[in-house]
Structure formats: structure tokens, C-alpha cells
PDB file of C-alpha atoms in Angstrom:
ATOM      1  CA  MET A   1    -155.663-101.790 141.562  1.00 59.00           C
ATOM      2  CA  SER A   2    -156.424-104.974 141.773  1.00 60.00           C
ATOM      3  CA  GLN A   3    -155.835-107.577 139.136  1.00 65.00           C
ATOM      4  CA  ASN A   4    -159.556-108.016 138.318  1.00 70.00           C
ATOM      5  CA  GLU A   5    -159.185-104.011 137.496  1.00 87.00           C
ATOM      6  CA  ILE A   6    -156.284-104.873 135.119  1.00 93.00           C
ATOM      7  CA  THR A   7    -157.236-104.674 131.416  1.00 93.00           C
ATOM      8  CA  TYR A   8    -153.867-103.706 129.953  1.00 97.00           C
ATOM      9  CA  MET A   9    -150.136-104.215 131.178  1.00 97.00           C
ATOM     10  CA  SER A  10    -147.348-102.963 128.814  1.00 98.00           C
ATOM     11  CA  GLY A  11    -144.411-105.935 129.443  1.00 98.00           C
ATOM     12  CA  ASN A  12    -142.176-103.241 131.408  1.00 98.00           C
ATOM     13  CA  ASP A  13    -145.031-102.516 133.859  1.00 98.00           C
ATOM     14  CA  LEU A  14    -145.800-106.116 134.033  1.00 98.00           C
ATOM     15  CA  LEU A  15    -141.925-106.932 134.437  1.00 98.00           C
ATOM     16  CA  LYS A  16    -141.784-104.229 137.158  1.00 98.00           C
ATOM     17  CA  ARG A  17    -144.941-105.225 138.879  1.00 98.00           C
ATOM     18  CA  THR A  18    -143.918-109.207 139.221  1.00 98.00           C
ATOM     19  CA  ARG A  19    -140.843-108.048 140.682  1.00 98.00           C
ATOM     20  CA  GLN A  20    -141.960-105.869 143.100  1.00 98.00           C
ATOM     21  CA  ASP A  21    -144.769-108.181 144.334  1.00 98.00           C
ATOM     22  CA  ARG A  22    -142.266-111.005 144.438  1.00 98.00           C
ATOM     23  CA  ALA A  23    -139.902-109.324 146.058  1.00 98.00           C
ATOM     24  CA  ASP A  24    -142.771-107.912 149.215  1.00 98.00           C
ATOM     25  CA  PHE A  25    -143.925-111.279 148.809  1.00 98.00           C
ATOM     26  CA  ALA A  26    -140.352-113.287 149.960  1.00 98.00           C
ATOM     27  CA  SER A  27    -139.804-110.382 152.288  1.00 98.00           C
ATOM     28  CA  LEU A  28    -142.377-111.489 154.817  1.00 98.00           C
ATOM     29  CA  TRP A  29    -140.531-114.590 155.856  1.00 97.00           C
ATOM     30  CA  ASN A  30    -137.415-112.942 156.037  1.00 95.00           C
ATOM     31  CA  GLY A  31    -136.201-113.281 159.535  1.00 94.00           C
ATOM     32  CA  LEU A  32    -138.371-116.679 160.091  1.00 97.00           C
ATOM     33  CA  THR A  33    -136.234-119.623 161.577  1.00 97.00           C
ATOM     34  CA  GLU A  34    -136.440-122.911 159.528  1.00 97.00           C
ATOM     35  CA  SER A  35    -138.452-123.945 161.579  1.00 97.00           C
ATOM     36  CA  GLN A  36    -140.885-121.720 161.892  1.00 97.00           C
ATOM     37  CA  MET A  37    -140.031-122.265 157.889  1.00 98.00           C
ATOM     38  CA  THR A  38    -140.983-125.891 158.081  1.00 98.00           C
ATOM     39  CA  GLN A  39    -143.775-126.101 161.186  1.00 96.00           C
ATOM     40  CA  TYR A  40    -147.601-126.708 160.383  1.00 96.00           C
ATOM     41  CA  PRO A  41    -149.729-125.516 160.818  1.00 95.00           C
ATOM     42  CA  GLY A  42    -148.148-123.140 158.690  1.00 97.00           C
ATOM     43  CA  PRO A  43    -149.927-119.932 156.720  1.00 97.00           C
ATOM     44  CA  GLN A  44    -152.206-122.315 156.183  1.00 95.00           C
ATOM     45  CA  HIS A  45    -153.755-125.698 158.210  1.00 94.00           C
ATOM     46  CA  ASP A  46    -151.547-128.413 155.751  1.00 94.00           C
ATOM     47  CA  TRP A  47    -148.985-126.157 154.631  1.00 97.00           C
ATOM     48  CA  SER A  48    -145.961-124.619 155.753  1.00 98.00           C
ATOM     49  CA  VAL A  49    -144.478-121.700 154.734  1.00 98.00           C
ATOM     50  CA  LYS A  50    -141.755-123.899 152.494  1.00 98.00           C
ATOM     51  CA  ASP A  51    -144.777-125.889 151.050  1.00 98.00           C
ATOM     52  CA  LEU A  52    -145.987-122.268 150.120  1.00 98.00           C
ATOM     53  CA  ILE A  53    -142.865-121.174 148.132  1.00 98.00           C
ATOM     54  CA  VAL A  54    -143.285-124.568 147.217  1.00 98.00           C
ATOM     55  CA  HIS A  55    -146.539-124.100 145.265  1.00 98.00           C
ATOM     56  CA  ILE A  56    -145.683-120.474 144.032  1.00 98.00           C
ATOM     57  CA  ILE A  57    -142.274-121.822 141.821  1.00 98.00           C
ATOM     58  CA  TRP A  58    -143.938-124.791 140.484  1.00 98.00           C
ATOM     59  CA  TRP A  59    -147.064-122.886 139.276  1.00 97.00           C
ATOM     60  CA  GLU A  60    -144.854-120.291 138.249  1.00 98.00           C
ATOM     61  CA  ASN A  61    -142.551-122.941 136.472  1.00 98.00           C
ATOM     62  CA  TYR A  62    -146.098-124.048 134.682  1.00 96.00           C
ATOM     63  CA  MET A  63    -146.382-120.975 133.498  1.00 97.00           C
ATOM     64  CA  VAL A  64    -143.342-120.225 131.682  1.00 97.00           C
ATOM     65  CA  GLU A  65    -143.801-123.413 130.023  1.00 96.00           C
ATOM     66  CA  ARG A  66    -147.306-123.356 128.976  1.00 95.00           C
ATOM     67  CA  ILE A  67    -147.158-119.707 127.858  1.00 96.00           C
ATOM     68  CA  GLY A  68    -143.828-120.858 125.958  1.00 96.00           C
ATOM     69  CA  LYS A  69    -145.946-123.359 124.021  1.00 94.00           C
ATOM     70  CA  ILE A  70    -149.100-121.175 123.448  1.00 94.00           C
ATOM     71  CA  VAL A  71    -147.014-118.825 121.822  1.00 94.00           C
ATOM     72  CA  ALA A  72    -145.219-121.196 119.704  1.00 93.00           C
ATOM     73  CA  GLY A  73    -148.909-122.395 118.635  1.00 90.00           C
ATOM     74  CA  THR A  74    -148.033-126.167 120.301  1.00 92.00           C
ATOM     75  CA  ASP A  75    -150.237-126.037 122.716  1.00 89.00           C
ATOM     76  CA  GLU A  76    -152.945-128.458 123.799  1.00 83.00           C
ATOM     77  CA  ALA A  77    -155.741-127.445 125.777  1.00 75.00           C
ATOM     78  CA  THR A  78    -155.731-129.074 128.962  1.00 79.00           C
ATOM     79  CA  ASN A  79    -158.419-129.569 131.847  1.00 84.00           C
ATOM     80  CA  LEU A  80    -155.761-128.954 135.298  1.00 85.00           C
ATOM     81  CA  ASP A  81    -157.389-130.514 138.668  1.00 93.00           C
ATOM     82  CA  LEU A  82    -156.388-127.564 140.855  1.00 94.00           C
ATOM     83  CA  ASP A  83    -156.353-129.667 144.347  1.00 95.00           C
ATOM     84  CA  GLU A  84    -154.459-132.578 142.801  1.00 96.00           C
ATOM     85  CA  ILE A  85    -152.436-130.891 141.274  1.00 96.00           C
ATOM     86  CA  ASN A  86    -151.302-129.109 144.765  1.00 96.00           C
ATOM     87  CA  ALA A  87    -151.780-132.060 146.403  1.00 96.00           C
ATOM     88  CA  GLU A  88    -148.807-133.698 144.133  1.00 97.00           C
ATOM     89  CA  ILE A  89    -146.527-130.787 144.629  1.00 97.00           C
ATOM     90  CA  LEU A  90    -146.768-130.816 148.155  1.00 96.00           C
ATOM     91  CA  GLU A  91    -146.239-134.549 148.450  1.00 96.00           C
ATOM     92  CA  ASP A  92    -143.303-134.184 145.511  1.00 97.00           C
ATOM     93  CA  ASN A  93    -141.427-131.781 147.596  1.00 97.00           C
ATOM     94  CA  LYS A  94    -142.131-132.053 151.037  1.00 95.00           C
ATOM     95  CA  ASP A  95    -138.518-133.573 151.459  1.00 96.00           C
ATOM     96  CA  ARG A  96    -136.728-131.031 149.912  1.00 97.00           C
ATOM     97  CA  PRO A  97    -134.319-129.122 152.598  1.00 98.00           C
ATOM     98  CA  LEU A  98    -135.435-125.216 153.050  1.00 98.00           C
ATOM     99  CA  ALA A  99    -132.456-124.183 151.690  1.00 98.00           C
ATOM    100  CA  GLU A 100    -132.955-126.072 148.471  1.00 98.00           C
ATOM    101  CA  VAL A 101    -136.483-124.474 148.193  1.00 98.00           C
ATOM    102  CA  LEU A 102    -135.265-120.578 148.571  1.00 98.00           C
ATOM    103  CA  ALA A 103    -133.136-121.221 146.308  1.00 98.00           C
ATOM    104  CA  ASP A 104    -134.550-122.553 143.559  1.00 98.00           C
ATOM    105  CA  PHE A 105    -137.341-119.711 144.811  1.00 98.00           C
ATOM    106  CA  GLU A 106    -134.137-117.056 144.478  1.00 98.00           C
ATOM    107  CA  ASN A 107    -133.284-118.684 140.736  1.00 98.00           C
ATOM    108  CA  ASN A 108    -137.263-118.911 139.032  1.00 97.00           C
ATOM    109  CA  LEU A 109    -136.884-115.216 139.121  1.00 98.00           C
ATOM    110  CA  ALA A 110    -134.763-115.594 135.711  1.00 98.00           C
ATOM    111  CA  GLY A 111    -137.171-118.056 133.740  1.00 98.00           C
ATOM    112  CA  VAL A 112    -140.341-115.426 134.696  1.00 98.00           C
ATOM    113  CA  GLU A 113    -138.550-112.391 133.875  1.00 98.00           C
ATOM    114  CA  ALA A 114    -137.310-114.021 130.614  1.00 98.00           C
ATOM    115  CA  LEU A 115    -140.832-115.066 129.244  1.00 98.00           C
ATOM    116  CA  ILE A 116    -142.176-111.461 130.137  1.00 98.00           C
ATOM    117  CA  ILE A 117    -139.186-110.267 128.302  1.00 98.00           C
ATOM    118  CA  SER A 118    -139.833-112.169 125.500  1.00 98.00           C
ATOM    119  CA  LEU A 119    -143.522-111.204 124.805  1.00 98.00           C
ATOM    120  CA  THR A 120    -144.752-107.993 122.883  1.00 98.00           C
ATOM    121  CA  ASP A 121    -146.959-105.812 124.349  1.00 98.00           C
ATOM    122  CA  GLU A 122    -149.275-106.949 121.404  1.00 97.00           C
ATOM    123  CA  GLN A 123    -149.121-110.558 122.800  1.00 97.00           C
ATOM    124  CA  ILE A 124    -150.173-110.040 126.280  1.00 97.00           C
ATOM    125  CA  ASN A 125    -152.773-108.005 125.550  1.00 97.00           C
ATOM    126  CA  ASN A 126    -154.671-108.412 122.115  1.00 95.00           C
ATOM    127  CA  ALA A 127    -156.162-111.664 122.323  1.00 93.00           C
ATOM    128  CA  ASP A 128    -156.681-112.348 119.176  1.00 92.00           C
ATOM    129  CA  ALA A 129    -152.424-111.868 118.748  1.00 92.00           C
ATOM    130  CA  VAL A 130    -151.988-115.182 120.481  1.00 91.00           C
ATOM    131  CA  ASP A 131    -153.894-118.080 120.364  1.00 86.00           C
ATOM    132  CA  TYR A 132    -155.068-118.935 123.902  1.00 89.00           C
ATOM    133  CA  GLY A 133    -159.274-119.525 123.539  1.00 86.00           C
ATOM    134  CA  GLY A 134    -159.840-115.679 123.451  1.00 88.00           C
ATOM    135  CA  ARG A 135    -158.570-114.473 126.050  1.00 90.00           C
ATOM    136  CA  GLN A 136    -155.447-112.147 126.994  1.00 94.00           C
ATOM    137  CA  LEU A 137    -152.077-113.919 128.177  1.00 96.00           C
ATOM    138  CA  LEU A 138    -152.146-110.437 130.379  1.00 97.00           C
ATOM    139  CA  LYS A 139    -154.346-113.293 132.785  1.00 95.00           C
ATOM    140  CA  PHE A 140    -152.352-115.703 132.650  1.00 95.00           C
ATOM    141  CA  LEU A 141    -149.241-114.203 133.283  1.00 97.00           C
ATOM    142  CA  MET A 142    -151.203-112.009 136.535  1.00 97.00           C
ATOM    143  CA  SER A 143    -152.947-115.185 137.667  1.00 96.00           C
ATOM    144  CA  ASP A 144    -149.186-116.886 138.183  1.00 97.00           C
ATOM    145  CA  THR A 145    -146.858-114.098 139.270  1.00 97.00           C
ATOM    146  CA  PHE A 146    -148.296-111.008 141.338  1.00 97.00           C
ATOM    147  CA  GLY A 147    -152.057-112.005 141.548  1.00 97.00           C
ATOM    148  CA  HIS A 148    -150.819-116.163 142.943  1.00 97.00           C
ATOM    149  CA  TYR A 149    -148.570-113.625 145.157  1.00 98.00           C
ATOM    150  CA  ALA A 150    -151.893-111.961 146.634  1.00 97.00           C
ATOM    151  CA  VAL A 151    -153.938-114.583 146.745  1.00 97.00           C
ATOM    152  CA  HIS A 152    -151.454-116.277 149.662  1.00 98.00           C
ATOM    153  CA  ARG A 153    -150.465-113.437 151.146  1.00 98.00           C
ATOM    154  CA  PRO A 154    -152.700-112.396 153.460  1.00 98.00           C
ATOM    155  CA  ASP A 155    -152.542-116.507 155.226  1.00 98.00           C
ATOM    156  CA  LEU A 156    -148.227-115.755 155.405  1.00 98.00           C
ATOM    157  CA  GLU A 157    -148.772-111.830 156.618  1.00 98.00           C
ATOM    158  CA  ALA A 158    -151.076-113.610 159.697  1.00 97.00           C
ATOM    159  CA  TYR A 159    -148.952-116.710 160.053  1.00 98.00           C
ATOM    160  CA  VAL A 160    -145.681-114.441 160.198  1.00 97.00           C
ATOM    161  CA  GLY A 161    -147.749-111.615 162.614  1.00 95.00           C
ATOM    162  CA  GLN A 162    -148.941-114.309 164.653  1.00 94.00           C
ATOM    163  CA  ILE A 163    -145.036-115.863 164.889  1.00 92.00           C
ATOM    164  CA  LYS A 164    -144.278-112.371 166.004  1.00 79.00           C
ATOM    165  CA  HIS A 165    -146.254-111.494 168.765  1.00 75.00           C
TER     166      HIS A 165
END
């Protein structure tokens, strides 16, 4: 079932789906060498696999921080320039060692899990339960977890397939 078709998920189901899809996504780069994970072009012409992983980490962290503020009632609406943010993420992390990025990816899951576990099914699904501009938190949660992995999966699969053949 695609992200757009999902209108309700229990916290447990959201947690299971996030864990599974994240593990499946990460399995795509298993077995690649450091050179293959840091070369350009990678999954996208200007992103290596390492850059993609950093991108995923950053957006997961953003989601955890922002949803925490939304639930606490301290969030301030922001208009994000996604291209600008993504360019900053790449620039800020271009010199980070791959081993550090991979460790951060593994460690980052705990924060995502803690956020999901902290939310009730009502907070996740009922747009009236949490003030998020009349939208469900579920949509935000999906867009920076399994929905986000799905967006980048085809490019990563194509890159890995190209290397292995």
C-alpha cells in the first residue's frame, strides 16, 4: 500500500513498517565498498550513497525535533526551501567519514522509535488531537520515514544494480 493510500496506522504498525522499510532500504548498500558509497555520480548525479544516507538522517532528525515541538505546542510554522536545505546538508557533511555516517544512521533509529512510541494512536491519526494545521501527524511521520525511503529507493536500486552487473 502506497503512502498516499494510508489514512490510519496504529503506532505499533507505524513502528513495524518504519523498522522494516528502513532495514530493507539500508540492505541495498550492504556489500558496497567505501569507494562505491562515496563516488559520484551515485544514486543521483550529485549525490553519493553516503550523501543520501546523510540526507535521510537529517530529515529523520528534523521530524523528531519538529513533531516534539508540535506535540508540546511550541512549534512555529516554517516555510522550508527544500532544495536550499538539501544543499546545506550536503555541504555540511561532505567531509564526514563514511564510518561515522553509517554509525549515525544506525544510532538514529532509536530517536525515531522513541518518537513513535511516545505518541498515542489518536495523536498520530486524529488531526484534531494535535495542532498541526488540520493535518494528521501520520502524514508527517510517513513522509520522513518509510515514505522518504520509498522516494529514494528507485535511484539507489538502479545505482546498486549498475555496480553489481
